[in-house]
Coordinates of C-alpha atoms and ligand atoms in Angstrom, one line a residue:
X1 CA -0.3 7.1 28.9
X2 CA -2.5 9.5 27.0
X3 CA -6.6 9.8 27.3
X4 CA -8.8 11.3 24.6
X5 CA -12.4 11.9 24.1
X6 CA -13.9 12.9 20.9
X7 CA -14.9 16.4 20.0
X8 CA -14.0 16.8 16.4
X9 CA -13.4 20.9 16.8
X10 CA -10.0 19.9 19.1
X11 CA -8.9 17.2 17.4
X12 CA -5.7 18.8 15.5
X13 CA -5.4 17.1 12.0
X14 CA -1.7 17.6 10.4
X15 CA -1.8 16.7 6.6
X16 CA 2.1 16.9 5.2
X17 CA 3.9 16.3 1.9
X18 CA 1.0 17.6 -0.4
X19 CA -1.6 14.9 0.4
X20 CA -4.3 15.3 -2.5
X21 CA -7.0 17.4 -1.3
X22 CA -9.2 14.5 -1.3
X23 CA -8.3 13.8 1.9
X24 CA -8.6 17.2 3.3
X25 CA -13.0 17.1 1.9
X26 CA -13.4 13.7 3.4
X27 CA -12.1 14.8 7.0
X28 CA -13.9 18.6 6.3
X29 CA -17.5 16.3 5.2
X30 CA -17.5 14.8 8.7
X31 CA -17.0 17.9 10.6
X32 CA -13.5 18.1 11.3
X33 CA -12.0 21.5 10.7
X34 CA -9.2 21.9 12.5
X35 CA -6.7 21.2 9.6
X36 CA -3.2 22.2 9.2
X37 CA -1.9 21.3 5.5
X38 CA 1.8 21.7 3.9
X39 CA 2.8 21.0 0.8
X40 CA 5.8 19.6 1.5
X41 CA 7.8 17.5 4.7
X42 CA 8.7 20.1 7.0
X43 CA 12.3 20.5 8.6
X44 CA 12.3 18.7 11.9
X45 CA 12.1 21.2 14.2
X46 CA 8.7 22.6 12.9
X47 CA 7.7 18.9 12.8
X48 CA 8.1 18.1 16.0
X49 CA 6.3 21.5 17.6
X50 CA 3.7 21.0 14.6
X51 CA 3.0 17.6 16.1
X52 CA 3.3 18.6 19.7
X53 CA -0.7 19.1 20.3
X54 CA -1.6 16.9 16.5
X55 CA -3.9 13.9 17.0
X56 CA -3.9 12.5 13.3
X57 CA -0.8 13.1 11.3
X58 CA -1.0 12.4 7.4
X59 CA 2.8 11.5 5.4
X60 CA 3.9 10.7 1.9
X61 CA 6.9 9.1 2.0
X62 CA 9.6 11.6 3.1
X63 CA 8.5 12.1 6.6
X64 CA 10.3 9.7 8.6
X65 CA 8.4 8.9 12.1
X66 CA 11.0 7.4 14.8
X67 CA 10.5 6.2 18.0
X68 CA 12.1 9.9 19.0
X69 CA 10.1 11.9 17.0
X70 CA 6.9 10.2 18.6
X71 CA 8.3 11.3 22.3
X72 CA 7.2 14.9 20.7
X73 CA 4.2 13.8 19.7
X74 CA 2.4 12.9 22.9
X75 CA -1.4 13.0 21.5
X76 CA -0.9 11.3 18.4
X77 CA -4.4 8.7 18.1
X78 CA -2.8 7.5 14.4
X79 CA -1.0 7.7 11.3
X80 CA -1.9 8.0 8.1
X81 CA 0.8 6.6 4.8
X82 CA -0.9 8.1 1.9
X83 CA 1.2 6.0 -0.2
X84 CA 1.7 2.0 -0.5
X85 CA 4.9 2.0 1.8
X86 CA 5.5 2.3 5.1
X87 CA 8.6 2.0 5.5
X88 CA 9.1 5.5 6.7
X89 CA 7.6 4.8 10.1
X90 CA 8.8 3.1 12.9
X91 CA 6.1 0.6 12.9
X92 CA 7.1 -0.9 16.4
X93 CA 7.2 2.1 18.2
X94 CA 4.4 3.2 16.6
X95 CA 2.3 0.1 18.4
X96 CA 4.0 -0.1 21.6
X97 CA 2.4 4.0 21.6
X98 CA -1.0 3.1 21.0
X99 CA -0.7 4.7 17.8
X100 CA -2.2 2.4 14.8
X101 CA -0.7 3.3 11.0
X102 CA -2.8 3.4 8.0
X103 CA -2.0 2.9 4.4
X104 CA -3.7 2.5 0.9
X105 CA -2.0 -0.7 -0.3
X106 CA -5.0 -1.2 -3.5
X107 CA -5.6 2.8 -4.2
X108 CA -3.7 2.6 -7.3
X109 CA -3.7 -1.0 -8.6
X110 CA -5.9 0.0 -11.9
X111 CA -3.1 2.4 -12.7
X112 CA -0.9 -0.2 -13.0
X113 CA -3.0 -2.5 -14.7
X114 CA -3.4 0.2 -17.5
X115 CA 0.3 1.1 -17.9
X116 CA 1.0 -2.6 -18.4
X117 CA -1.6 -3.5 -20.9
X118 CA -0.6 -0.6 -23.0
X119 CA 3.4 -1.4 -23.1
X120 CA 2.3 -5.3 -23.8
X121 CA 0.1 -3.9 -26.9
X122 CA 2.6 -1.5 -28.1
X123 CA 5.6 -4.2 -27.5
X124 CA 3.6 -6.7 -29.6
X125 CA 3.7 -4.1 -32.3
X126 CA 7.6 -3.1 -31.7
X127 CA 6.5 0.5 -31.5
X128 CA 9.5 1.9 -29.1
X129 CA 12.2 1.1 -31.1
X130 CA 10.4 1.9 -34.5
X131 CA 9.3 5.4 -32.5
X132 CA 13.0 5.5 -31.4
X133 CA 13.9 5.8 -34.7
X134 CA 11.7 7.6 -36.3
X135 CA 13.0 10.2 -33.4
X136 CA 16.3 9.8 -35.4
X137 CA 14.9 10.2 -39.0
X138 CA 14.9 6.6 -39.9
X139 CA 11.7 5.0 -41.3
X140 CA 10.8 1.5 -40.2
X141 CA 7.7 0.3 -41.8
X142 CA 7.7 -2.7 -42.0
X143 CA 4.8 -5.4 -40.6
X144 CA 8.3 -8.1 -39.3
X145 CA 7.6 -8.5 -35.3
X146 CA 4.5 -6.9 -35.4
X147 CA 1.5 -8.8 -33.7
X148 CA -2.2 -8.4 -32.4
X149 CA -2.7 -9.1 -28.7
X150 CA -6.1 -11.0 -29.7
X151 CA -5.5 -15.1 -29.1
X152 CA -1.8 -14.1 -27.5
X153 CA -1.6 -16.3 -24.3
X154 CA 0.1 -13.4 -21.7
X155 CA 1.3 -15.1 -18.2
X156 CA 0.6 -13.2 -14.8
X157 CA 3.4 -14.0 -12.5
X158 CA 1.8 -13.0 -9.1
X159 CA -2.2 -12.9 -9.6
X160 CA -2.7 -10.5 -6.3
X161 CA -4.6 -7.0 -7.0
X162 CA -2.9 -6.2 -10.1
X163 CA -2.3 -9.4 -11.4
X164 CA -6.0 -10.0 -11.7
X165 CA -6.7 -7.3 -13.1
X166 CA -3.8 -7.3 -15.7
X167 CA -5.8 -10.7 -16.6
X168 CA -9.2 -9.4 -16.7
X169 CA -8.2 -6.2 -19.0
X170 CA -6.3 -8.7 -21.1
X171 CA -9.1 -11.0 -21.5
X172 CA -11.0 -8.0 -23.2
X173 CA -8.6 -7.8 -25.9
X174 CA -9.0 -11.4 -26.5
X175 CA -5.9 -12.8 -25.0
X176 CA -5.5 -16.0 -22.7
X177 CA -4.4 -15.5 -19.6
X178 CA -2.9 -18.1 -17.4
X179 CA -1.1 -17.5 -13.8
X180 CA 1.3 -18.3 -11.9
X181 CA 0.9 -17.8 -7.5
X182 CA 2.5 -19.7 -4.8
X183 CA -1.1 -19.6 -3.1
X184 CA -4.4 -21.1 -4.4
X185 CA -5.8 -18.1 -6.4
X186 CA -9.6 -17.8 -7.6
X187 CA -9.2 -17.6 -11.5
X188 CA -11.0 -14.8 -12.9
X189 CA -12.7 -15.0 -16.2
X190 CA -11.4 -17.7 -18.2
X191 CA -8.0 -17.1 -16.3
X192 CA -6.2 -20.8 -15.9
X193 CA -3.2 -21.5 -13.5
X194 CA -0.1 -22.3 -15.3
X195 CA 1.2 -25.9 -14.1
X196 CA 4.4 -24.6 -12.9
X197 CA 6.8 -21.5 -13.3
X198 CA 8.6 -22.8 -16.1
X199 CA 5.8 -24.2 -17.9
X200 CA 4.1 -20.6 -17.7
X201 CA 7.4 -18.7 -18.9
X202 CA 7.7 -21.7 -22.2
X203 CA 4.4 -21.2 -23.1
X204 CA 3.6 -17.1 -22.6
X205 CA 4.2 -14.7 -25.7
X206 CA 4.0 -12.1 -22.8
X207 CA 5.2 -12.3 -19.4
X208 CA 4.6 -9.8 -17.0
X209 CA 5.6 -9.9 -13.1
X210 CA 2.8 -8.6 -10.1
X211 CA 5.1 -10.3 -7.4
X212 CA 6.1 -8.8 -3.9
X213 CA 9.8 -8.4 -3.1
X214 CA 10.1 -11.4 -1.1
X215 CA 13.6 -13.8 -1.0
X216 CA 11.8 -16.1 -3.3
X217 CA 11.2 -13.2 -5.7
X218 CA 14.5 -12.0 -5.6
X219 CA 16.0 -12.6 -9.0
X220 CA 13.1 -14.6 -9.9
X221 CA 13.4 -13.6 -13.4
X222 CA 17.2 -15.0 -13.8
X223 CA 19.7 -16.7 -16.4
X224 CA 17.7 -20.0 -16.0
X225 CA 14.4 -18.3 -16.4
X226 CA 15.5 -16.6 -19.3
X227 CA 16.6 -20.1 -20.6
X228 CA 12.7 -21.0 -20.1
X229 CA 11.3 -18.2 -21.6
X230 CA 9.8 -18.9 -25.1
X231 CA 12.2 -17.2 -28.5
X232 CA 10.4 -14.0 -29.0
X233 CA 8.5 -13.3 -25.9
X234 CA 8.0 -10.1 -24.5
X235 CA 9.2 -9.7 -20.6
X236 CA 7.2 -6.7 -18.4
X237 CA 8.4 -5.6 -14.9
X238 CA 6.2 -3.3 -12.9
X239 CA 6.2 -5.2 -9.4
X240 CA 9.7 -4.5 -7.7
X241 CA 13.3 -4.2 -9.1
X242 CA 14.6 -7.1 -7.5
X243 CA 12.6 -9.4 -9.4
X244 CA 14.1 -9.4 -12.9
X245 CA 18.2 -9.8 -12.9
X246 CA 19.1 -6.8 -15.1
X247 CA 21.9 -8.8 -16.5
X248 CA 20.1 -11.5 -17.8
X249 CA 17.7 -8.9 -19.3
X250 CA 20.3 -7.3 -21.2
X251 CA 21.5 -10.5 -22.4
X252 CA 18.6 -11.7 -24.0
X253 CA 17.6 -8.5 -25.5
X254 CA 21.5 -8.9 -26.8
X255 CA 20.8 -12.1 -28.2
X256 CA 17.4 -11.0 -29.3
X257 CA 16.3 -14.2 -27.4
X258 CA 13.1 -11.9 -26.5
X259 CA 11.9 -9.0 -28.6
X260 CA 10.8 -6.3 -26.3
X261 CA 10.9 -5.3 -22.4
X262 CA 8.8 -3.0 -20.2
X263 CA 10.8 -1.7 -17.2
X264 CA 9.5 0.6 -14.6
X265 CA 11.3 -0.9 -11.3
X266 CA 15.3 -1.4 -10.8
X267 CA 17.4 -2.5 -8.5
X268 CA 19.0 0.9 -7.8
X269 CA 16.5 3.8 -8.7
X270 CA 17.8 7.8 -8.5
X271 CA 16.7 9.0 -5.5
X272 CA 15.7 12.2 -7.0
X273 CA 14.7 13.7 -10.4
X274 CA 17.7 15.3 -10.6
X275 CA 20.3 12.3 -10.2
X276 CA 20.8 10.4 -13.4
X277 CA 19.3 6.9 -14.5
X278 CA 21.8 4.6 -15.1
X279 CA 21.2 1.4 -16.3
X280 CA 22.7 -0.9 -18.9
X281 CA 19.1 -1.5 -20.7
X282 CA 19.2 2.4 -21.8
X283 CA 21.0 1.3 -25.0
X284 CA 18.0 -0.8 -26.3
X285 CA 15.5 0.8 -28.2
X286 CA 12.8 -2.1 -28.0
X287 CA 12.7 -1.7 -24.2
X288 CA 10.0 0.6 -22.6
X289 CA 11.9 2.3 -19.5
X290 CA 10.0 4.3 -17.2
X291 CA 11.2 5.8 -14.1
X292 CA 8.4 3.7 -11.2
X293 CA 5.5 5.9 -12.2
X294 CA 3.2 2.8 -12.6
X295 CA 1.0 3.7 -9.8
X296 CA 1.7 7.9 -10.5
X297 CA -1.7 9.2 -12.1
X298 CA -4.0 11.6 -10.7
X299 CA -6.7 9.1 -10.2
X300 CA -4.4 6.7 -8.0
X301 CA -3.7 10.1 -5.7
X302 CA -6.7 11.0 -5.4
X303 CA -7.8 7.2 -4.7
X304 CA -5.1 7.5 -1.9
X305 CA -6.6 10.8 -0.6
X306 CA -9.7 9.3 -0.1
X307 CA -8.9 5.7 1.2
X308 CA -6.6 7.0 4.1
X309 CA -8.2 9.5 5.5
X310 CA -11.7 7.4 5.6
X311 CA -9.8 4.8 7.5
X312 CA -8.5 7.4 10.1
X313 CA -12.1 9.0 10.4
X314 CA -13.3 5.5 10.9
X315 CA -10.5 5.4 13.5
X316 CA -11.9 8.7 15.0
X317 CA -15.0 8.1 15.0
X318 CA -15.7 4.7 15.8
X319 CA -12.4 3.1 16.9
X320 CA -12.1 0.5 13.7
X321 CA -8.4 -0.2 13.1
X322 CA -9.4 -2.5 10.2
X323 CA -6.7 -3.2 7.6
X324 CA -3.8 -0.9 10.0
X325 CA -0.4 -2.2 9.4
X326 CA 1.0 -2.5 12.8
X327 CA -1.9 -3.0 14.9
X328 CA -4.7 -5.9 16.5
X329 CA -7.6 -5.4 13.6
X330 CA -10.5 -4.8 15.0
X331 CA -13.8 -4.0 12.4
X332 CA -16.4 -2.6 14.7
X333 CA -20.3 -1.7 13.8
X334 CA -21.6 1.5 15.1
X335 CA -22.4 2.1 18.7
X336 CA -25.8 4.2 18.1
X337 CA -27.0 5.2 21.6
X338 CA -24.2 3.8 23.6
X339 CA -20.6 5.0 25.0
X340 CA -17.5 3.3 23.2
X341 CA -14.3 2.8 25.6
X342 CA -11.7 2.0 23.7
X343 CA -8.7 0.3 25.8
X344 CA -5.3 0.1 24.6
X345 CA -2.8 -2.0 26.8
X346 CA 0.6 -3.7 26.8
X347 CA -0.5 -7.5 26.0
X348 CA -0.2 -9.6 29.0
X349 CA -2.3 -11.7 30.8
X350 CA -5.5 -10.7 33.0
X351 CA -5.8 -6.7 31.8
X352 CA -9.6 -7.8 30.1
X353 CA -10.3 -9.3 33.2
X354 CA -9.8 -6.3 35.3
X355 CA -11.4 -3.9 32.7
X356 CA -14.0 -6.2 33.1
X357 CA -14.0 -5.8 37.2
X358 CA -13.8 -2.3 36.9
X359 CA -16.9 -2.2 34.5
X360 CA -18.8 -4.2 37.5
X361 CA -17.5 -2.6 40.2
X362 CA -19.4 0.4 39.0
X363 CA -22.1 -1.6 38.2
X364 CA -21.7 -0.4 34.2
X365 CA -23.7 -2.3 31.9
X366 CA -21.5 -3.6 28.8
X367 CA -23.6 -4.0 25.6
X368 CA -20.6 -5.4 23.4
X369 CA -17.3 -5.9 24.1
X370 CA -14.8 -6.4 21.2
X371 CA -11.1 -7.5 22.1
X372 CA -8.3 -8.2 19.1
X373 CA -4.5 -9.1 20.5
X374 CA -0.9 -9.5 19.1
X375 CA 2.1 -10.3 20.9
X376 CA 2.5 -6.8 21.7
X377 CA -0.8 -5.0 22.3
X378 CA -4.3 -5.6 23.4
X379 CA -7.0 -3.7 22.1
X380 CA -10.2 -3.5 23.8
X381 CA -13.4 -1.7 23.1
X382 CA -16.2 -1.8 24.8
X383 CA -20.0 -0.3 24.4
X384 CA -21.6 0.8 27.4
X385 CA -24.6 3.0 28.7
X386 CA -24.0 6.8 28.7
X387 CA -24.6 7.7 32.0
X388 CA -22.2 5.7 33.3
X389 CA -19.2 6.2 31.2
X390 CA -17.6 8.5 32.4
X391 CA -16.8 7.3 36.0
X392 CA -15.9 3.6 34.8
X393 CA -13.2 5.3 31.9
X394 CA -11.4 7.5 34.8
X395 CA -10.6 4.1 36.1
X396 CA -10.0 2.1 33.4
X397 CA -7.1 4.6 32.8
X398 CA -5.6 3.7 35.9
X399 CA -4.9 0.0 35.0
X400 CA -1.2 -1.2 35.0
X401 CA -0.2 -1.4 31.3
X402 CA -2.7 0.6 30.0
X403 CA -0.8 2.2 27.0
X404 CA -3.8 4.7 25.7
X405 CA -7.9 5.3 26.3
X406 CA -10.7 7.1 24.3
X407 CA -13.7 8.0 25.0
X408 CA -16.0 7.7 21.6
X409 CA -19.7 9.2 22.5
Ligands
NAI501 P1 -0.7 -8.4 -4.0 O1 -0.1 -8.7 -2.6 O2 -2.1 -8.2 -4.1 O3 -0.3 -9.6 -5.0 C1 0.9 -10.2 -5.0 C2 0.7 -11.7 -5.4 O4 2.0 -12.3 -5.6 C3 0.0 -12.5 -4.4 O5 -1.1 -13.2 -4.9 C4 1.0 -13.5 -3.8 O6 0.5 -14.7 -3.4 C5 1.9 -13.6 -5.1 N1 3.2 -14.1 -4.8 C6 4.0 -13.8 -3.7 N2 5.2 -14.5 -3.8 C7 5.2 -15.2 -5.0 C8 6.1 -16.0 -5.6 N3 7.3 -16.3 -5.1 N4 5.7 -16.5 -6.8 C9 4.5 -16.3 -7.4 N5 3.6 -15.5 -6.8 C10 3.9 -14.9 -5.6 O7 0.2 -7.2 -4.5 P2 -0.3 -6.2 -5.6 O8 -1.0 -5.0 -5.0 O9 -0.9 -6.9 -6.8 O10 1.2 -5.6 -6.1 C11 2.1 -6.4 -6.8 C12 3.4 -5.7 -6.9 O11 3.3 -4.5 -7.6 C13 4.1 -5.4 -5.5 O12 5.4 -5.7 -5.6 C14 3.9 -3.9 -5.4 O13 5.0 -3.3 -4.7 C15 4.1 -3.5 -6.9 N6 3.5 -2.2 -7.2 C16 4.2 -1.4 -8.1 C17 3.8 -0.1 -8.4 C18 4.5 0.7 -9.4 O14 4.4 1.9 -9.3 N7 5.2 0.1 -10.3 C19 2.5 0.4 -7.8 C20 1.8 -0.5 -7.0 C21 2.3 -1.8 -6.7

């Protein structure tokens, strides 16, 4: 069970992996200092005595946080991902400690958005394989296969984040956009939903995927769909490398069923910059590969920087776990004037109502009281008058369950 109050000159900050230093100013501008930065993971045995006295820990994706590396971090208040995935912690742990994680899911959907709208233009003009070969000393002008975007209808499969916004750029270049979601999606602009999957894929010049990688996704884009997809389209891939069946794609770029790709996800990416990409669509020139850098500019990381580290401020200051992946959501306003006790217990029946009799007992007077529950963990917060705080949260600590308290003056 660990107990914290906030003084923001103690609370130990531990920023890993070379987290842009946007994250660093945002934590500095609210008057924590007590920063340790490192530009990359560090081996576990400086990790673990790193983290032994760290309240906020900030990763990239190396750092992997188990259930054992938590047991030598016994003040950790939460985790910041400054990345999309989070696959690198142990979410479950994670909760059952108390500990709520933090992403920025949205920090670099724009970047995206951009790198697909500029492979759909320079596809419609067949610039990669005429650049290709101009790289050779063969000269291709020619105007065969070589299209405008304006009044090209280009279908969204997936109109999430950076599906919409795929659509709205597009729509400035004079293209019709129409969509394809398994939920009811808001059309924005003059967007309109395709009828079906295969309607969208027999009527698009440009297809371009913004799915999750889901079962339903997997091989989405497959022989059949292929089959759909009108002569001469142009197929782009920046969602996840499950989604388009590599050997269908080569097949139809074979049989120059489709005249172009854009490919920045696969099914089996090098784990490093130094393994070799291997993949059977190297061979064809009209086929943009990149190696998963849609989201990689400066903007995005410095988007990231920013995005995390407000939501673990918000966290330490105010106790808001809004938009956490593993934890009850609570969005709280400020508590101006008033003590916040912030309760963290193992879910099960009755624990608000003895918070609640401890609260009378001491005859505290509650002036909110916000409570947010999954199957694992309650969360409780509760605003009440400073002078009696202090007494009340030395026995709210004492509560069977109680997995974590704070003390937010
Ligand atoms: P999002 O969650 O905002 O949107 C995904 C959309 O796909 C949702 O509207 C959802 O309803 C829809 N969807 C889910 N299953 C579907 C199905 N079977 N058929 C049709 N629609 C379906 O996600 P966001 O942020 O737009 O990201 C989209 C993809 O882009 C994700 O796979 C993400 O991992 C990937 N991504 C890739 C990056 C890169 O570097 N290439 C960077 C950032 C995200």
């Amino acid at each position: 069970m660990q107990t914290e109050s906030l003084d923001k000159n103690k609370i130990k900050i531990v920023l890993l992996e070379g987290i842009h230093p946007s994250a660093e100013k945002v934590f500095r501008d609210d008057g924590y200092n007590n920063i340790i930065t490192a530009p990359k993971s560090l081996p576990e045995a400086e990790l673990k005595s790193t983290l032994s006295d760290a309240h906020f820990l900030g990763i990239r994706s190396r750092t992997q946080v188990t259930a054992e590396l938590l047991e030598h971090a016994p003040k950790l208040n939460a985790i910041g991902c400054f990345c999309i995935g989070t696959n690198q912690v142990d979410l479950t742990a994670t909760k059952i400690k108390g500990i709520p994680v933090f992403n920025a899911p949205f920090a670099n959907t724009r970047s995206v958005a951009e790198l697909v709208l500029a492979e759909l233009i320079l596809l419609l003009r067949g610039v990669p394989q005429k650049s290709a070969a101009a790289h050779r000393g063969e000269w291709q002008k020619s105007a065969t296969n070589s299209y405008e975007t304006r009044g090209k209808t280009l279908g969204i499969v997936g109109y999430g984040h950076i599906g919409t916004q795929v659509g709205i750029l597009a729509e400035s270049l004079g293209m019709q956009v129409q969509y394809f979601d398994i939920e009811n999606k808001l059309a924005l602009g003059n967007a309109r939903p395709a009828d079906s999957y295969q309607q969208l894929l027999s009527t698009s010049d440009v297809v371009s995927f913004h799915v999750p990688e889901t079962p339903e996704t997997k091989n989405m884009m497959d022989k059949t769909a292929f089959e759909h997809l009108k002569e001469g389209a142009i197929l782009i891939n920046a969602s996840r490398g499950t989604v388009v069946d590599i050997e269908s794609l080569s097949l139809a770029l074979s049989n120059q069923k489709i005249l172009g790709a854009a490919i920045d996800v696969f099914p089996n990416e090098p784990k490093s910059n130094q393994e070799e990409f291997l993949s059977p669509l190297r061979e064809f020139d009209n086929v943009i590969l990149t190696p998963h850098i849609g989201g990689s500019t400066k903007e995005a990381q410095a988007n990231i920087g920013i995005e995390v580290s407000e939501k673990l401020v918000k966290y330490s200051n105010n106790g808001s776990t809004l938009s956490s992946v593993n934890f009850p959501e609570a969005a709280l306003p400020s508590h101006a004037g008033k003590h916040r006790i912030c309760h963290i217990h193992k879910n099960a029946p009755g624990v608000l109502a003895k918070i609640n009799e401890v609260f009378s007992s001491k005859s505290v007077n509650i002036s909110a009281q916000y409570l947010q529950t999954d199957e694992a963990v309650g969360y409780v917060v509760t605003d009440i008058d400073q002078t009696s705080s202090d007494k009340a949260f030395e026995v709210l600590r004492q509560i069977p369950g109680t997995i974590r308290t704070r003390i937010l003056y």
